Coordinates of C-alpha atoms in Angstrom, one line a residue:
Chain O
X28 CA -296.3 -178.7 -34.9
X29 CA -295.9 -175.3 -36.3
X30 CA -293.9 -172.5 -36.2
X31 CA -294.6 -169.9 -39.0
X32 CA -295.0 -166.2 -38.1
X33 CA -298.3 -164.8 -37.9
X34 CA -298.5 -161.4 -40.3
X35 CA -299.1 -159.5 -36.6
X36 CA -295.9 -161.6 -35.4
X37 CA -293.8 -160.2 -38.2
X38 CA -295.1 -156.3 -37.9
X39 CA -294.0 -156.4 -34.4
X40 CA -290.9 -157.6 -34.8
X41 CA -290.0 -155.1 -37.6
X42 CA -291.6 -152.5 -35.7
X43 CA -289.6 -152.6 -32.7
X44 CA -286.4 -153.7 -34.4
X45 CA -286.8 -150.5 -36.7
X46 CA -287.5 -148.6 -33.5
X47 CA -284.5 -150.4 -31.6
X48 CA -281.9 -148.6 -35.4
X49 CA -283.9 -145.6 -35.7
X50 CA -284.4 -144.3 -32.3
X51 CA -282.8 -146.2 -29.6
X52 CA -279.2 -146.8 -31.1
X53 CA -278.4 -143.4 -32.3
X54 CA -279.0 -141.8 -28.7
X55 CA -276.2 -144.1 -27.5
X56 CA -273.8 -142.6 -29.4
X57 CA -274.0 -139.6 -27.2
X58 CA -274.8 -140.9 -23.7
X59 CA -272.3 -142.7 -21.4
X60 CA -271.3 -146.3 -22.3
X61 CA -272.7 -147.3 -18.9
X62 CA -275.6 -145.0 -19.0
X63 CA -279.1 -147.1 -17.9
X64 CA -281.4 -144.6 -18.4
X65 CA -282.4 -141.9 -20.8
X66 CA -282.7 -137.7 -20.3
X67 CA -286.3 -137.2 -19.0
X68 CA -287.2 -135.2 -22.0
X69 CA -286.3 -138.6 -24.6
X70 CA -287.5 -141.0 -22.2
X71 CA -291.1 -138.8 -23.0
X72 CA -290.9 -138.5 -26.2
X73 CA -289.8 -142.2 -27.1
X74 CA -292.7 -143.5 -24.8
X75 CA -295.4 -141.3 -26.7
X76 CA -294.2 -142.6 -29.8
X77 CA -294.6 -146.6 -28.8
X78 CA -297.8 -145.7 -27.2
X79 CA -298.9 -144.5 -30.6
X80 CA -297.5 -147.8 -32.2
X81 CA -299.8 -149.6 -29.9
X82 CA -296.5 -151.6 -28.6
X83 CA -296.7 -149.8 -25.0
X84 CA -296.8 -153.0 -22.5
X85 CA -297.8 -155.7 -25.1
X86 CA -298.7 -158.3 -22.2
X87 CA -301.5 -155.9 -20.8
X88 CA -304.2 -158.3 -21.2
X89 CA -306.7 -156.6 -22.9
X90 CA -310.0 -156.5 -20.1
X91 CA -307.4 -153.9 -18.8
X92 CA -307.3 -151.9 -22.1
X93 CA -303.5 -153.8 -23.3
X94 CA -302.9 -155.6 -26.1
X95 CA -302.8 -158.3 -24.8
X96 CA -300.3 -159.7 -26.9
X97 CA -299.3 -163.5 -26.1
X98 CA -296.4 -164.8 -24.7
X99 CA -294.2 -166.0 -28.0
X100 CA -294.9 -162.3 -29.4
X101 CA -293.3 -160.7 -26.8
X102 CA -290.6 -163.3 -26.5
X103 CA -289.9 -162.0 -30.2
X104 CA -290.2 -158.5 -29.7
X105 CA -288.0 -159.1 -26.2
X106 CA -285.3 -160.1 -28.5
X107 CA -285.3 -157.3 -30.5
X108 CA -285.5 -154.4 -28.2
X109 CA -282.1 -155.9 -26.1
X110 CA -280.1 -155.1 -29.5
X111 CA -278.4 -152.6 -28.0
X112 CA -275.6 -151.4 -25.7
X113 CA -277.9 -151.1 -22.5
X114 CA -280.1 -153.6 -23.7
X115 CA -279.4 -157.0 -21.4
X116 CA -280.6 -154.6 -17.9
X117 CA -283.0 -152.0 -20.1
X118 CA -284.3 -153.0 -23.0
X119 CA -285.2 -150.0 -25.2
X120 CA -284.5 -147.8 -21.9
X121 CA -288.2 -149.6 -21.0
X122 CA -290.0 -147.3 -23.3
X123 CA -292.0 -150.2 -24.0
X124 CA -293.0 -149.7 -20.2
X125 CA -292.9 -152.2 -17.0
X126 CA -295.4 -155.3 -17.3
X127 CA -296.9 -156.2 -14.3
X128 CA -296.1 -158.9 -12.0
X129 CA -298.5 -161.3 -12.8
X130 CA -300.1 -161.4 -9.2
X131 CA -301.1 -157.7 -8.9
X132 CA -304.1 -159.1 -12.0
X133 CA -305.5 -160.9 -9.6
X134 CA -305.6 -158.3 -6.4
X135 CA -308.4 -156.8 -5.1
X136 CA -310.2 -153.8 -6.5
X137 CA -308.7 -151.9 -3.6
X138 CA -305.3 -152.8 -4.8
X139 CA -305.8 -152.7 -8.1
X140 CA -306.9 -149.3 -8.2
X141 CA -304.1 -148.4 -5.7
X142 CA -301.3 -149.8 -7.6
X143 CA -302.4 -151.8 -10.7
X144 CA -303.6 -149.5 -13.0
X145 CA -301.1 -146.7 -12.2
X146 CA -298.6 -149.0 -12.9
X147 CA -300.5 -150.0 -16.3
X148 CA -300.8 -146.2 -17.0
X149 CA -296.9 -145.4 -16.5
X150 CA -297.9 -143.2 -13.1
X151 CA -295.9 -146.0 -10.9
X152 CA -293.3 -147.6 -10.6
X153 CA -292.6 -151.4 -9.0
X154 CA -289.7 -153.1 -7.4
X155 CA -290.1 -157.2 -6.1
X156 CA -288.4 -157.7 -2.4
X157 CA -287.7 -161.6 -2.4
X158 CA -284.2 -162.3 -1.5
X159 CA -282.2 -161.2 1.9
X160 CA -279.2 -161.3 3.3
X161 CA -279.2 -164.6 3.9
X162 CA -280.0 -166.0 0.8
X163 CA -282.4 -165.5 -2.6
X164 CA -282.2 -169.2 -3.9
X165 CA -283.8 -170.7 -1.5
X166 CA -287.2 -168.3 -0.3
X167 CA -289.4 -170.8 1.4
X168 CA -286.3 -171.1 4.2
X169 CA -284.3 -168.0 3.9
X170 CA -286.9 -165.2 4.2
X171 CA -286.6 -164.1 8.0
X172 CA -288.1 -160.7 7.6
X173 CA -291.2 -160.8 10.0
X174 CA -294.6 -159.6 9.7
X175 CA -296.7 -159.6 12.8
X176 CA -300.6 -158.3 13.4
X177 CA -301.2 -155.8 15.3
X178 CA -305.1 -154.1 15.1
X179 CA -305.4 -153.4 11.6
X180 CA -302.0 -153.0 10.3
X181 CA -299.2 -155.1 9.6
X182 CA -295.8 -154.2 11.4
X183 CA -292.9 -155.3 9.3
X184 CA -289.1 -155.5 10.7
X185 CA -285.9 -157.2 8.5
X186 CA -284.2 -156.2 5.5
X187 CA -283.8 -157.6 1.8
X188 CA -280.7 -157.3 -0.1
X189 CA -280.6 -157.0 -4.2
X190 CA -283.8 -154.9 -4.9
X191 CA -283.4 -152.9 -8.3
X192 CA -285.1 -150.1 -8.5
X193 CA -286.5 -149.9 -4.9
X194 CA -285.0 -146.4 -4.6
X195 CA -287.0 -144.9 -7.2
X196 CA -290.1 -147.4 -7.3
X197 CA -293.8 -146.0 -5.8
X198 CA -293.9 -149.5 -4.3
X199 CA -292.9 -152.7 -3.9
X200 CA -294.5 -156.4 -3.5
X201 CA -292.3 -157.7 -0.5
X202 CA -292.5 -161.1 1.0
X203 CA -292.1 -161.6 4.5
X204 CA -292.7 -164.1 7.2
X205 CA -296.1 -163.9 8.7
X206 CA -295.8 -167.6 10.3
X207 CA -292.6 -168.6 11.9
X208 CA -293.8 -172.1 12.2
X209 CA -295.4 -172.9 9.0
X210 CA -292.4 -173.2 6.2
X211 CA -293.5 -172.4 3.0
X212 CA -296.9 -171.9 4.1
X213 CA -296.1 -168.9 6.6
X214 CA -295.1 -166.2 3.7
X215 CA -297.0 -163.7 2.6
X216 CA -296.8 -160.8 0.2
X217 CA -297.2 -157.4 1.4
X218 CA -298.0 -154.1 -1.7
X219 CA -295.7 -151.9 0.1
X220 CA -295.3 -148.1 -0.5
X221 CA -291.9 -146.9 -0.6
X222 CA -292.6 -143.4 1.2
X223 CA -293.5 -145.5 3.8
X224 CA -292.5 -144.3 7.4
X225 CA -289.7 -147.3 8.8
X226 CA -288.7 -148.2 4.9
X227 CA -285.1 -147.6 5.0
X228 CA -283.3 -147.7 1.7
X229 CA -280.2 -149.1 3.7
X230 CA -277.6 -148.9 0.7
X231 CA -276.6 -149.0 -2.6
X232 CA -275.0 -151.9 -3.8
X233 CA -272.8 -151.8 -6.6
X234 CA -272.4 -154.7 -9.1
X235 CA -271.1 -155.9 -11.9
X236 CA -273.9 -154.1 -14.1
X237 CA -274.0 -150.8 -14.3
X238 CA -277.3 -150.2 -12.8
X239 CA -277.3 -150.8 -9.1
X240 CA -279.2 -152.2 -6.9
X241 CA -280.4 -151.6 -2.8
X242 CA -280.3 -153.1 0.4
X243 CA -283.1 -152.5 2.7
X244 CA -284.3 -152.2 5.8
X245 CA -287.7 -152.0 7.4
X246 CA -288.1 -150.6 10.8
X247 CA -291.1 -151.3 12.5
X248 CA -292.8 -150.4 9.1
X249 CA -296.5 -150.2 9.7
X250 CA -298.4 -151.7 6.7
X251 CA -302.3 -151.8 6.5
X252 CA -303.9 -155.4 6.2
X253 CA -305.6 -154.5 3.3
X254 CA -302.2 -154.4 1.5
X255 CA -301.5 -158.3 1.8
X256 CA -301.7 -159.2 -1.8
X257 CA -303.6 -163.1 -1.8
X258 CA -304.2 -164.9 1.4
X259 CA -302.3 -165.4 4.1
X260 CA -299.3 -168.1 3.6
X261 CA -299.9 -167.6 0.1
X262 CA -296.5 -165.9 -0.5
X263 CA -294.8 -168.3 -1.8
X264 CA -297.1 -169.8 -4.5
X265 CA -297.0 -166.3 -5.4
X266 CA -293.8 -165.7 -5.5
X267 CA -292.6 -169.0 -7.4
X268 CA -295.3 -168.5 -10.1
X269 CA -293.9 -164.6 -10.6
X270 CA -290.1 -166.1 -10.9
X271 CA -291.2 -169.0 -13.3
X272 CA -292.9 -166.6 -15.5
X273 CA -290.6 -164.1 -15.6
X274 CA -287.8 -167.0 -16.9
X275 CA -289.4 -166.7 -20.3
X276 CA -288.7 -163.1 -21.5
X277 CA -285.2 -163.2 -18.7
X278 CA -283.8 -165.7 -21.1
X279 CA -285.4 -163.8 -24.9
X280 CA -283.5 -160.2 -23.9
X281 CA -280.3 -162.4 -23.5
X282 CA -280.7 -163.6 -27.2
X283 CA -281.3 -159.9 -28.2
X284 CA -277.7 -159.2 -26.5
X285 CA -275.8 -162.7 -28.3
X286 CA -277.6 -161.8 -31.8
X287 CA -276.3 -158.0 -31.6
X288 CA -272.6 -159.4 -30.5
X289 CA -272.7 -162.4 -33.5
X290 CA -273.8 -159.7 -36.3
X291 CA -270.9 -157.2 -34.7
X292 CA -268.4 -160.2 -34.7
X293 CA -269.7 -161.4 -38.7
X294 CA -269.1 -157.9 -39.9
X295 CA -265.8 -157.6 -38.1
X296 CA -264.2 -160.7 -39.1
X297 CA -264.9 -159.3 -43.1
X298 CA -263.4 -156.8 -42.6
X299 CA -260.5 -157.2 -40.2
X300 CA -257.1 -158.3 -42.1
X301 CA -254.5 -160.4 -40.0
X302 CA -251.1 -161.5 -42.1
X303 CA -252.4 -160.6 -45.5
X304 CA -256.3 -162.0 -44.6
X305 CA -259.8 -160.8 -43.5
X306 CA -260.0 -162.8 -40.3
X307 CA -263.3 -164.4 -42.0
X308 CA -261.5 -166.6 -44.0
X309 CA -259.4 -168.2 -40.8
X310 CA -261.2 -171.5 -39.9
X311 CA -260.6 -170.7 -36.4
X312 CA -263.3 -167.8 -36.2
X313 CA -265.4 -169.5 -38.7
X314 CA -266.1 -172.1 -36.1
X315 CA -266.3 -169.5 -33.6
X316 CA -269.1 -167.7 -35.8
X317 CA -270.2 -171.1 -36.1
X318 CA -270.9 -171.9 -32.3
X319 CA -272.1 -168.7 -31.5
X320 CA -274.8 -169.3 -34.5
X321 CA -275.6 -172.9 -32.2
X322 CA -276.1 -171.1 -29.2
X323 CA -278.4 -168.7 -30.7
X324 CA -280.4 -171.0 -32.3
X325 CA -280.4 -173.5 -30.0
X326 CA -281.8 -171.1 -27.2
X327 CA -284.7 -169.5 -29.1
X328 CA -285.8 -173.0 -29.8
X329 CA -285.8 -173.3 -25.7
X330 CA -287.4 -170.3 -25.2
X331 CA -290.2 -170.4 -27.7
X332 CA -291.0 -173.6 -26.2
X333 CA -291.3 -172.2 -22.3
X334 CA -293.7 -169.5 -24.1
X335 CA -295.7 -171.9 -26.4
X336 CA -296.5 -173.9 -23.4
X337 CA -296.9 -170.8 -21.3
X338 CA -299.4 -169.7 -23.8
X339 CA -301.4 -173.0 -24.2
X340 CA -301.9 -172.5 -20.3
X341 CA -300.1 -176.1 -19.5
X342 CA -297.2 -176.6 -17.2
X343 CA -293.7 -174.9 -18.6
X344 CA -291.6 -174.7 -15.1
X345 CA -289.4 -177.3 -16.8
X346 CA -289.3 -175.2 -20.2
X347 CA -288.9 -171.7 -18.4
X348 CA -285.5 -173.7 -16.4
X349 CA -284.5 -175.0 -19.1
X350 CA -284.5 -172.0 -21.1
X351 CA -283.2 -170.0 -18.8
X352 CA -280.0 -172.3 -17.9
X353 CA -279.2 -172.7 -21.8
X354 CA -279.9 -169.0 -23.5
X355 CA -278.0 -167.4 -20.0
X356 CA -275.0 -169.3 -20.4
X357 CA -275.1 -169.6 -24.1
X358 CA -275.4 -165.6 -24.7
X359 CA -272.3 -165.3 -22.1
X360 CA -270.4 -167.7 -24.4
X361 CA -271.1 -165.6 -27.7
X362 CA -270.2 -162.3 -26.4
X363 CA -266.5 -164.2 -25.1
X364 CA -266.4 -165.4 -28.8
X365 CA -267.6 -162.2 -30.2
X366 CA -264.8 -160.4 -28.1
X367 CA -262.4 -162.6 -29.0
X368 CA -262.7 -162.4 -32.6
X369 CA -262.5 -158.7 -31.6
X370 CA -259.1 -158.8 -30.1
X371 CA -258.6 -155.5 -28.0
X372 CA -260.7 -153.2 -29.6
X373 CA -263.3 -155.6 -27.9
X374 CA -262.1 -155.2 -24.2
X375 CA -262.8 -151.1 -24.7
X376 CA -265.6 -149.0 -24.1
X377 CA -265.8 -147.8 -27.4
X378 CA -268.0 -151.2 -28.0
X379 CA -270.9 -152.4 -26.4
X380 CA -269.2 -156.1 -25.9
X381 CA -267.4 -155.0 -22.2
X382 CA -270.8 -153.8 -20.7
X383 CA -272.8 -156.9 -22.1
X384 CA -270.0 -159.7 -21.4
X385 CA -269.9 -157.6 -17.4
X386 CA -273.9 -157.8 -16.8
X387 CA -274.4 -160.8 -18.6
X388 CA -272.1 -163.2 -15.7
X389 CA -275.2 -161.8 -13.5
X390 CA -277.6 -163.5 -15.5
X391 CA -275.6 -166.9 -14.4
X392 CA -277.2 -166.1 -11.3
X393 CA -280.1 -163.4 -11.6
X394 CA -283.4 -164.8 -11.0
X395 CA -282.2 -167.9 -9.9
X396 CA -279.0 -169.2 -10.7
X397 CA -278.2 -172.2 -13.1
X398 CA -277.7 -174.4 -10.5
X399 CA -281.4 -173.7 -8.6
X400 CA -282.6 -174.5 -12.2
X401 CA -280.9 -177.7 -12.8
X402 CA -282.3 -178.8 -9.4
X403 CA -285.9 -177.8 -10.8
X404 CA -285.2 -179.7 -14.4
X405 CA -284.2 -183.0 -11.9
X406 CA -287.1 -182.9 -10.1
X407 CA -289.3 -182.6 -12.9
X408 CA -287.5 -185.9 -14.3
X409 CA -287.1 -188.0 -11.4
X410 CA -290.4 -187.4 -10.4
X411 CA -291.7 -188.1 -14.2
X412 CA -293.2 -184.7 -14.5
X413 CA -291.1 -183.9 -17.1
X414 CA -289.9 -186.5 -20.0
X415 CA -286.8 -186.7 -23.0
X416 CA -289.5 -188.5 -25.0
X417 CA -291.2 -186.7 -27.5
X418 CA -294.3 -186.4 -25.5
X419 CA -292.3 -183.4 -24.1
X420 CA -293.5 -181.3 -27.1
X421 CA -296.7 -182.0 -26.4
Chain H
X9 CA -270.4 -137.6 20.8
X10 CA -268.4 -139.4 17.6
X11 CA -269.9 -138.4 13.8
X12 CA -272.2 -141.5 12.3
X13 CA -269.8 -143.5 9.6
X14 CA -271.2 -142.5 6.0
X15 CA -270.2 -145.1 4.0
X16 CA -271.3 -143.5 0.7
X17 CA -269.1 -140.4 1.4
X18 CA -265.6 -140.5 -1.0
X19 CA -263.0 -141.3 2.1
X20 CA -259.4 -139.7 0.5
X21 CA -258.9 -136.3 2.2
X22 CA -259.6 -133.4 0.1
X23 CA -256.6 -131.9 -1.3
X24 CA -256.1 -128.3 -2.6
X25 CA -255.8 -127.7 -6.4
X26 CA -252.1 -127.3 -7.4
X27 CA -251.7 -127.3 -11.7
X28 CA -248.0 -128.6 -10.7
X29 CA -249.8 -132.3 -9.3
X30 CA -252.4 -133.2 -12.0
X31 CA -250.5 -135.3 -12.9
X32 CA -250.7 -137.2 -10.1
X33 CA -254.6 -137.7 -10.4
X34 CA -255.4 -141.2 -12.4
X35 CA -256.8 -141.2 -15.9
X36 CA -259.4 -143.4 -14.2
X37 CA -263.2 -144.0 -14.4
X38 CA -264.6 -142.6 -10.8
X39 CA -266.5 -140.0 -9.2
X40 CA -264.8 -136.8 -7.9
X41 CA -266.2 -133.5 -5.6
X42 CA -265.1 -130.2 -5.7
X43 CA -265.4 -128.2 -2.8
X44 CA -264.9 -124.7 -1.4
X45 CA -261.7 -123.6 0.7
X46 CA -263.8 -125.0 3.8
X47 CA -264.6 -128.1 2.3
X48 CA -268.5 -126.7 1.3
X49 CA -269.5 -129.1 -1.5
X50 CA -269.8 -127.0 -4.9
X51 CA -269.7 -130.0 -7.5
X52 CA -269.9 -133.6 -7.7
X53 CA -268.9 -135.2 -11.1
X54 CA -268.2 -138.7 -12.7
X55 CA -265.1 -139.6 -14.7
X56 CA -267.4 -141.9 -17.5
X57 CA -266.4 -143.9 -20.4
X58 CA -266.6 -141.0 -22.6
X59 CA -264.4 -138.6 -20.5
X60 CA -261.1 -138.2 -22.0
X61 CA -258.1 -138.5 -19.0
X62 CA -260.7 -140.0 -16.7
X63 CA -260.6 -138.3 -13.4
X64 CA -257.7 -136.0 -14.2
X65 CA -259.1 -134.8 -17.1
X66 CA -262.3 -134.0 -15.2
X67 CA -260.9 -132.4 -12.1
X68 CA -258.4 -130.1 -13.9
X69 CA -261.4 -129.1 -16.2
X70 CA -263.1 -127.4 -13.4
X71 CA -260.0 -125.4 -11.9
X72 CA -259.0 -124.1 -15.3
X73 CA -262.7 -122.7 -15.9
X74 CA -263.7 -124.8 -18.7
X75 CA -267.0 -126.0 -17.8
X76 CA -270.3 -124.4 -18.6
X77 CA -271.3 -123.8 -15.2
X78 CA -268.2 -122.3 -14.0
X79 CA -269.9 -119.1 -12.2
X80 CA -271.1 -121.6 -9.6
X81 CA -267.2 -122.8 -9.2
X82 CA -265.8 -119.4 -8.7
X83 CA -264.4 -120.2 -5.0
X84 CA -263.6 -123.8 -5.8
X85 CA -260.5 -124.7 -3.6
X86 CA -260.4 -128.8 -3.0
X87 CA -260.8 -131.6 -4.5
X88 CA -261.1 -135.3 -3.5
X89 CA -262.2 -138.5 -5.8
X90 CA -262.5 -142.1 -5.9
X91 CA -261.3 -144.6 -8.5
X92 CA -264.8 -146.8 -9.4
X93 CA -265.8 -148.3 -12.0
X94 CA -269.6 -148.1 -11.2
X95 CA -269.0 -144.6 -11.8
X96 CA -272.7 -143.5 -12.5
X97 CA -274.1 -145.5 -9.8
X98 CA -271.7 -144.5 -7.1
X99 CA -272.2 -140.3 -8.3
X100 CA -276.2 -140.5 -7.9
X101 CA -275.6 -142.1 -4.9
X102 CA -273.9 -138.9 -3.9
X103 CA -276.1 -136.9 -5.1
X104 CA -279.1 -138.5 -3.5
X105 CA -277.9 -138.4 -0.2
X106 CA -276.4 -134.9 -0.7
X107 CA -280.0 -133.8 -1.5
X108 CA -281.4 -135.7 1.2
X109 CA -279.7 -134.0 3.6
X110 CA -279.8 -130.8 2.3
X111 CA -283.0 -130.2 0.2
X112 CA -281.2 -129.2 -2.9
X113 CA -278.1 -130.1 -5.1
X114 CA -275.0 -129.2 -5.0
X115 CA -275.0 -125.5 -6.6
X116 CA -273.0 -126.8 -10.1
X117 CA -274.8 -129.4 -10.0
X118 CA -278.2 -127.9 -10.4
X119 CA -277.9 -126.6 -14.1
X120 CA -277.5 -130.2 -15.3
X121 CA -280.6 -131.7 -13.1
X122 CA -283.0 -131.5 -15.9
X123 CA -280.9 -134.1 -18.1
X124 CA -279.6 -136.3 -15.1
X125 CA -281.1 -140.2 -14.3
X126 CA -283.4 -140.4 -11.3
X127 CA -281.5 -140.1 -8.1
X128 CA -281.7 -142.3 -5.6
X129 CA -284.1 -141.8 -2.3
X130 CA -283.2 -143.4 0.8
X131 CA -285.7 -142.9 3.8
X132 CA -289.6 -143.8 3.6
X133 CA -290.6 -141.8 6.9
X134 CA -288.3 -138.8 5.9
X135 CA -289.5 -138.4 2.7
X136 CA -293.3 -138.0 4.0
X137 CA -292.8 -136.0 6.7

């Protein structure tokens, strides 16, 4: 077992992380401390100049014209472009553009040329409807949106709830029910434009973040059948393979955030005097320093793994839980610490530690909350697919 | 026939400008409107992080001229606002269905468009036909 940078690994981290000082901090000093996106004009110019870095959507695989950088890589990189104040929600303001979901790679050339490669090129925009009103955790039981034949199109009637970016996406992949009677076997996914006739853009909903997200509704929303993404029933193998996957870099732009709040909290503590002392020298934020440090490292370790194993093409939906359940929790526990060592300065918005400590208690639950992924790790051991022996590195 | 509830409008009545009652108006986060004397929408603002007195700041910026785009505030009468502390989300949510509804946004509003996020759009069918 090995884990020594490649010379590639190293440029790209440097890369972006000079990118992340250089370019991306600065602007924050004059935009609002909840800001979540930048002016047009930056936005334009900051892409251009990762596009001529060759960093512009690293996971591209390359038969598509990417990178096709692997999965540790842009774990890395993900950890670097979060060091920022918007960075948990937007990393680098996505100037580093919007990778895929994993299923529209294998659509059909139709689709593809529909909605992959615009999306690829930066021309579209994509938002995932999964969860509803009556639940997220659970898809295979609480998707209740219906999708019923009729000639050549699809007619689509429910709503979904917690959809970022479905007010300003070109499209969406939504899952519905296309078989009442077949469980997990009776959803499908549907590519769905957003202009649309009967896609209803219900509400905002605001949360504890300070991007929002929607509610929607779809009234008797007429979608062609040449939009269902895979076959038939196939929804949900879709859908769980997207949500595993996307554990992996979910959990590395929560580092990015924990890293940025332990180097504020170091250089604080140095310099902060309390009865005649820098606060450094108090044993009681040493250790804090110290656990944050063990969170930290602890998590990358986790995450690396899910993406090694990712990677090698072997099973990692124990990894990508466990990764997820440790580096979400453990970057919410640095940024308390961080805070506290902080004292009220901390609480203000003249620091980026309110906004992270805010989005990050979504995390807790974003893209499947701890407890869903303890109830995946169980499985996985009661069932012997996963093991604590060391085979588990394997 | 009854008007349709609008959950997204800011539901305090407006109130007319009086220097005397600033003082009155939080130091907040929020979003705020400023309208003419019959209530025609000339502005809609945020109180941010950055904003110093939060809403009261804001709001008595724009009756004592001080902003850029004052020529477009000239018959400003009323105001009305809303403590919030998902201040940006809450005022493109405004905006959006401002400009849904009216093709355009609010005149003091439109200088600043170029440098705004995307605003929200709400309605599939309406926005193709």
């Amino acid at each position: 077992m090995e884990l020594k940078l490649s010379e590639e690994q190293r440029m790209i981290i440097h890369n972006v992380r000079r990118f992340v000082r250089e370019e991306i901090v600065p602007l924050e000093r004059d935009l609002d401390p909840d800001a979540f996106e930048l002016p047009a004009r930056e936005q334009e110019r900051l892409t251009a100049m990762v596009k001529a870095m060759g960093l512009y959507q690293m996971g591209i695989p390359k038969r598509y014209g990417g990178p096709g950088v692997d999965m540790i890589t842009r774990t890395l990189a993900a950890e670097e472009m979060s060091q920022h104040r918007a960075g948990l929600y937007h990393p680098s303001y996505d100037v580093f553009g919007e990778e895929p979901p994993p299923p529209l790679f294998e659509a059909t050339d139709y689709q593809r040329e529909r909605y992959l490669l615009p999306l690829i090129r930066g021309e579209k925009r994509v938002f995932i409807g999964v969860t509803e009103p009556s639940g997220g955790s659970d898809p295979a039981r609480a998707i209740q949106t219906k999708a019923v034949r009729d000639g050549d199109d699809w007619v689509i009637n429910g709503s979904k709830m917690f959809n970022s970016w479905a007010d300003r996406a070109d499209f969406g992949l939504v899952f519905v029910r296309t078989n009442p009677k077949a469980g997990r076997q009776g959803i499908s996914c549907f590519l769905v434009d957003t202009d649309t006739p009967g896609f209803v853009v219900k509400r905002l909903v605001h949360v504890l973040r300070s991007d929002y997200t929607t509610e929607l509704a779809f009234e008797d929303m007429r979608v062609p059948a040449t939009h269902l993404l895979g076959e038939e029933g196939q929804g949900f193998a879709i859908v769980n393979e997207w949500l595993t996957a996307n554990r992996i870099p979910y959990s590395a732009v929560g580092i990015g955030v924990a890293v940025a709040a332990q180097k504020m909290a170091i250089e604080y503590a140095k310099h902060r005097e309390t009865f005649g002392d820098v606060l450094a020298n108090r044993q009681a934020i040493q250790w804090m320093l110290v656990d944050n440090e063990l969170d930290i490292r602890t998590s990358r370790w986790l995450v690396l793994h899910a993406a090694q194993k990712a990677d090698e093409g072997k099973p990692f939906r124990f990894e990508a839980a466990a990764a997820k359940v440790f580096a979400t929790e453990a970057a919410g526990r640095v940024v308390d610490r961080s805070m506290q060592v902080h004292g009220g300065i901390g609480v203000t918005k003249d620091l980026p530690l309110e906004r992270w400590y805010r989005e990050l208690r979504i995390r807790r639950i974003g893209e499947g909350p701890s407890e869903v992924q303890r109830i995946i790790m169980a499985r996985d051991l009661l069932s012997a697919a996963a093991t604590s022996d060391l085979d588990s590195l394997i | 026939m009854a008007e349709p509830y609008r959950a997204w409008e800011i539901r305090r009545e407006w109130a007319v400008f009086r220097p005397v009652a600033v003082a009155a108006i939080p130091g907040s986060y929020g979003v705020y409107e400023i309208a003419g004397a019959a209530g025609d929408l000339l502005y809609a603002g945020y109180a941010g992080g950055r904003t110093l007195f939060g809403l009261r700041g804001c709001i008595a910026a724009h009756f004592e001229g001080a902003l850029p785009f004052a020529a477009a505030m000239q018959t400003a009468a009323l105001y009305r606002y809303e403590v919030n502390s998902s201040y940006l989300g809450r005022w493109l949510e405004i905006l959006g269905r401002y400009r849904e509804e009216h093709g355009a946004l609010p005149p003091g509003n439109i200088p600043e468009e170029a440098d705004m996020p995307t605003l929200p759009r709400f309605t599939g069918g309406l926005r193709r036909a």
